[in-house]
Short mmCIF file of C-alpha atoms in Angstrom, two decimals:
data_model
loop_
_atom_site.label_atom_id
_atom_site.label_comp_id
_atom_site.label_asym_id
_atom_site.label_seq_id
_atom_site.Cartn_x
_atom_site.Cartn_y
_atom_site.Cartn_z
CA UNK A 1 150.74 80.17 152.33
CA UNK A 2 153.39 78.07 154.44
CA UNK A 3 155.10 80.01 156.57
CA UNK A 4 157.03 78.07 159.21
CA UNK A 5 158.96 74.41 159.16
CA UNK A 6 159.93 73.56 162.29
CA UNK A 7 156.83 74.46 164.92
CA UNK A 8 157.27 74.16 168.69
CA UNK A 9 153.64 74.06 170.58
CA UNK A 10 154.22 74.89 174.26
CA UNK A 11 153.24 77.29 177.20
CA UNK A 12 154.00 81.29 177.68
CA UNK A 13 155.06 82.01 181.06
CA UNK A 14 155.87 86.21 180.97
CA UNK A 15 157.30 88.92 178.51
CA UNK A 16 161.17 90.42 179.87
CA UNK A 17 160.54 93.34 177.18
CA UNK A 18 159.45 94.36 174.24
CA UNK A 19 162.08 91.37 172.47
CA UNK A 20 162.41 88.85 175.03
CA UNK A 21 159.64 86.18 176.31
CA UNK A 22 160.04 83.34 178.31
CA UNK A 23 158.28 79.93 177.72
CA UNK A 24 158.15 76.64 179.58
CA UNK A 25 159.28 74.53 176.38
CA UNK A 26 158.61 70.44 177.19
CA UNK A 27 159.28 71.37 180.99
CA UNK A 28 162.22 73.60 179.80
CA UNK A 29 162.28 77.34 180.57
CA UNK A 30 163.60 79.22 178.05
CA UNK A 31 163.87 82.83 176.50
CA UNK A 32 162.91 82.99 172.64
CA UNK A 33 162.64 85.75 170.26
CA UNK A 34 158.90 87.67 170.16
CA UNK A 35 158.76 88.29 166.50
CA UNK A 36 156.43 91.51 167.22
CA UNK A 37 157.48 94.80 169.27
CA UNK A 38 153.57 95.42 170.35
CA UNK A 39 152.12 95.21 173.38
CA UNK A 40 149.84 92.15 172.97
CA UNK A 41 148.65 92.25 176.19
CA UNK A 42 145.71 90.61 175.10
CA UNK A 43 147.37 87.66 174.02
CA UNK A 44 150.47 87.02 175.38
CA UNK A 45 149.07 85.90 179.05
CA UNK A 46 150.65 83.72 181.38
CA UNK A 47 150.00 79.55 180.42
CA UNK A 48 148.81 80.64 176.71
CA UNK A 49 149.82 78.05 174.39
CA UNK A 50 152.04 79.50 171.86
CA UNK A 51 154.06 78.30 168.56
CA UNK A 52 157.56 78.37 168.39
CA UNK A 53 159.31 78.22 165.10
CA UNK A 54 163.20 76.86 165.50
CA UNK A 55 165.86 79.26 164.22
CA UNK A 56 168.69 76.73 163.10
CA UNK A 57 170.66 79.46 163.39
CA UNK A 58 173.79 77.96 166.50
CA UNK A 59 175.22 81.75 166.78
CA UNK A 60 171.79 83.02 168.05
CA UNK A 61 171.50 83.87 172.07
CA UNK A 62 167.82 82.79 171.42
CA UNK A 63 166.78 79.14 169.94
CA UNK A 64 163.24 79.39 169.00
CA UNK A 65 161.24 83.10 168.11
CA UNK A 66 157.34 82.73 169.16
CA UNK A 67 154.98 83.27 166.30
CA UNK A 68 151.48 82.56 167.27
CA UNK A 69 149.30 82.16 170.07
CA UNK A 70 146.19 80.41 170.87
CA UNK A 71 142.91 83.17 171.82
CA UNK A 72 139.56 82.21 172.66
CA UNK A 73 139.44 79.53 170.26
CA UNK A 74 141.79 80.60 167.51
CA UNK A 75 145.02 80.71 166.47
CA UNK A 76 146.71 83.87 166.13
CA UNK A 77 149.66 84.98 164.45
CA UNK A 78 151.75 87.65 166.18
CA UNK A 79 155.00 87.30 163.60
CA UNK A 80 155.12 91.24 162.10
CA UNK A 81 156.97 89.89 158.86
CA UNK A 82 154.14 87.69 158.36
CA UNK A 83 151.28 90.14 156.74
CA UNK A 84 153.59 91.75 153.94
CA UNK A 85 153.74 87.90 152.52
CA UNK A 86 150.45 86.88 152.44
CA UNK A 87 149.77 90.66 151.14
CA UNK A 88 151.95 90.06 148.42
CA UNK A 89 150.46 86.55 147.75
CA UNK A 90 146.89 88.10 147.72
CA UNK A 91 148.07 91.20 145.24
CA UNK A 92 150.31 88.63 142.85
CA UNK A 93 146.67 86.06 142.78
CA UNK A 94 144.57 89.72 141.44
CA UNK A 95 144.09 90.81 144.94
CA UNK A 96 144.45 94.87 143.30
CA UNK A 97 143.18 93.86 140.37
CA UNK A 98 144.75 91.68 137.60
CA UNK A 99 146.02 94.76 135.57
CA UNK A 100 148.75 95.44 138.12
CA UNK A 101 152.63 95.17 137.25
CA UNK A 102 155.94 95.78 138.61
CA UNK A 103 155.42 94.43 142.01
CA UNK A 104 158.64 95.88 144.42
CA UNK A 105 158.85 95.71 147.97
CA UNK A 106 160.33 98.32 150.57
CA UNK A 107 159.88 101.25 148.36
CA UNK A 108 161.40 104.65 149.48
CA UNK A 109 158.72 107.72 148.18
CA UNK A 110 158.66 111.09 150.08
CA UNK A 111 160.26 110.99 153.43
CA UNK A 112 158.58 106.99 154.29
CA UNK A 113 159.43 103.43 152.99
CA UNK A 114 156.46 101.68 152.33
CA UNK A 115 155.70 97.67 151.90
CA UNK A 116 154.97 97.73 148.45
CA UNK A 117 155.00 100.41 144.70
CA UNK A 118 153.44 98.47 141.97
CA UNK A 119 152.06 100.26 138.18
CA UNK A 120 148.71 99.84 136.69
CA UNK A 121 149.33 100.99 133.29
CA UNK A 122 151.01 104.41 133.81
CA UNK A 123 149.44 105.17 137.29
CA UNK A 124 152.26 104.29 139.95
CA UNK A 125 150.55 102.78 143.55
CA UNK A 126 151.50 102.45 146.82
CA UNK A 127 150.72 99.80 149.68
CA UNK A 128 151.09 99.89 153.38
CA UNK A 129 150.39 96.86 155.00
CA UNK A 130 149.23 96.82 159.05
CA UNK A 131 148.51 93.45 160.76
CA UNK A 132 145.84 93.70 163.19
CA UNK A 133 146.06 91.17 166.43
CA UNK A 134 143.43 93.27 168.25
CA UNK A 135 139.78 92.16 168.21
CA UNK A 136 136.58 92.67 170.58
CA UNK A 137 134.22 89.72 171.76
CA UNK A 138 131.40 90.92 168.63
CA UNK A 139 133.97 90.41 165.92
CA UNK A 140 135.26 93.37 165.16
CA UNK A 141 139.49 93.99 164.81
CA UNK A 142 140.58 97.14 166.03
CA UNK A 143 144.15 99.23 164.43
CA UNK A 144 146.45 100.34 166.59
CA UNK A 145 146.76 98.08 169.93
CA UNK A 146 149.27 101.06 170.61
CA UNK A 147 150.15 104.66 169.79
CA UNK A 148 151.96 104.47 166.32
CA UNK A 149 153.05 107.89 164.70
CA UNK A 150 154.77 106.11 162.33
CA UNK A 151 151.50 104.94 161.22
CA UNK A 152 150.17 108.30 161.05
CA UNK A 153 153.52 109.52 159.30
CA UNK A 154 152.92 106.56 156.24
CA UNK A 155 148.68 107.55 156.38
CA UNK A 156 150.01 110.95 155.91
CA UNK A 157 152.03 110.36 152.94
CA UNK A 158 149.68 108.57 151.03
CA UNK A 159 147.31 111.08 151.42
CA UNK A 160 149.54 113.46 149.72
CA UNK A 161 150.61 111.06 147.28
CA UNK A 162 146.86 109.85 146.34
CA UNK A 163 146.13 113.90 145.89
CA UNK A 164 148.84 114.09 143.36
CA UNK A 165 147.49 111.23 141.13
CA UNK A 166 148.89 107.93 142.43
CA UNK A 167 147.15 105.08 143.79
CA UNK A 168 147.24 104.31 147.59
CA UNK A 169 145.95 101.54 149.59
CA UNK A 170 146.35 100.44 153.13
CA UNK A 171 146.00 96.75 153.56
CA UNK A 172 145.27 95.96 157.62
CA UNK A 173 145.56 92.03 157.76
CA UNK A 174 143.06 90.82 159.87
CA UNK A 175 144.56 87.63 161.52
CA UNK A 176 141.02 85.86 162.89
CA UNK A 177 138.94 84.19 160.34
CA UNK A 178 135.61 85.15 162.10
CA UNK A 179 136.01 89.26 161.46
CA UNK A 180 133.29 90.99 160.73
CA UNK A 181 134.32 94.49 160.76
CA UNK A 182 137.56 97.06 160.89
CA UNK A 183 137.73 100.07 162.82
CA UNK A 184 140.68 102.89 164.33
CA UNK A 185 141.00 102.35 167.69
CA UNK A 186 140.32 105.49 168.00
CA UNK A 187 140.20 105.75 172.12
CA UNK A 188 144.26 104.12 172.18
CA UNK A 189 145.62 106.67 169.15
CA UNK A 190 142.89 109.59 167.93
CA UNK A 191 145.46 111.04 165.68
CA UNK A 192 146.26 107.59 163.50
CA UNK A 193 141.49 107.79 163.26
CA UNK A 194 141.76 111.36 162.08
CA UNK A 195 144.54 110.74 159.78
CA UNK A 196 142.48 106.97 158.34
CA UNK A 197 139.73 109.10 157.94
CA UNK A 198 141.25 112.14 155.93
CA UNK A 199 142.94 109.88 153.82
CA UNK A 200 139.85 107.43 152.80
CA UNK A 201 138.33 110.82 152.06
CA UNK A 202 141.63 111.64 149.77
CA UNK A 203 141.10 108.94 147.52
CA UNK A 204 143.26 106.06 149.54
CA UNK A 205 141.69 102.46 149.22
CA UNK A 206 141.52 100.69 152.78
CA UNK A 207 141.03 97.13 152.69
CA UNK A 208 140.40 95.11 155.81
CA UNK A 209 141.46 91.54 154.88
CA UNK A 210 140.70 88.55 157.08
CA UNK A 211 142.60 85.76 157.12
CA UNK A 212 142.30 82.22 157.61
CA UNK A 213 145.61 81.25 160.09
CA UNK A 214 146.66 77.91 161.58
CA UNK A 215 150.16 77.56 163.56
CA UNK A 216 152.54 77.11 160.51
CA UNK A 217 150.51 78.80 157.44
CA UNK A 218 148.15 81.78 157.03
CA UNK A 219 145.64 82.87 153.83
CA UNK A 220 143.68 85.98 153.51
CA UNK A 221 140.49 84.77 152.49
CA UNK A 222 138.23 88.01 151.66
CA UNK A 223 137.73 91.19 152.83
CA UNK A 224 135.04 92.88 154.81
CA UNK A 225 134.37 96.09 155.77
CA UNK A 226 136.15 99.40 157.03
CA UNK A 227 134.08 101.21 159.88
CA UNK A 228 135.22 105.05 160.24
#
């Protein structure tokens, strides 16, 4: 799916924090948006080439917010809003299955939100969607790049919730079309590896999707597997 309009290619010079980058834009240097609170210290290095995308917006203190970056090759897309749509473009083409209804997004159940409730007949289901930007030089994407206890928290609550009858999935967008494999970065956050691996064995569906991305647009493609 199209994503962005109005694509700026230029260089990355440094990060100020976790909000704030700073770019040499046509010989300009200028602070834009970073569309992503992670570290990305993997991909955000100094003279990267990354893609800008042009708010419109005259009120803003920032001009542009950076959405990808070029890696080894590839283009990646660092813009956290960014899996949830092509998630919901993959489970509205029969990504879940073609029996599911009642698509809603930002769904409060328990004591989390989560990215998507949807019914298959009178079973309710809930998504969580995590975009994966971390990946090692023999393909495989590792989840989290950083200790996330709000991604234990939602892991958590599905696992209660697929106990009591209703259909969980976690959807970890994969965004490098060369992936061959997903696993919990286990050695950055042990706790979010035990908590993936109690709820796979609770009945919660984990699907590692890989996507095919280019600067403005990005398409999950198909899935492969999830290592625990």
């Amino acid at each position: 799916m199209i994503l962005y309009h109005h694509l700026t290619r230029c260089r990355f010079l440094y990060r100020v924090n976790r909000f704030i980058a700073v770019c040499d834009v046509g010989g300009e240097i200028t602070g834009v948006h970073v569309k992503n609170t992670g570290r990305l210290g993997e991909l955000l290095l100094p003279g990267a080439p990354v893609y800008l995308e042009h708010s419109g917006n005259p009120l803003r203190k920032t001009a542009y917010d950076l959405v990808a970056v070029e890696n080894r090759g590839y283009v990646v897309n660092i813009d956290s809003q960014a899996p949830n749509a092509v998630v919901r473009e993959w489970i509205e083409g029969g990504g879940l299955g073609a029996d599911v209804s009642g698509l809603r997004a930002e769904v409060v159940s328990g004591d989390s939100r989560y990215d998507f409730a949807y019914v298959r007949g009178d079973v309710p289901g809930l998504v969580e969607v995590k975009g994966v930007t971390l990946f090692d030089d023999e393909g495989v994407a590792f989840f989290p790049d950083a200790p996330t206890e709000r991604g234990v928290k939602h892991l958590r609550g599905l696992t209660g919730a697929a106990r009591n009858g209703t259909e969980c999935s976690v959807c970890f967008v994969l965004q490098r079309d060369d992936v061959l494999a997903l696993r919990p970065n286990d050695a950055t956050h042990p706790a979010f590896g035990d908590a993936l691996r109690e709820a796979a064995a609770s009945g919660v569906r984990l699907f590692a999707c890989v996507c095919h991305v280019e600067p403005d647009r990005m398409q999950i493609t198909h899935t492969v597997p999830v290592i625990l």
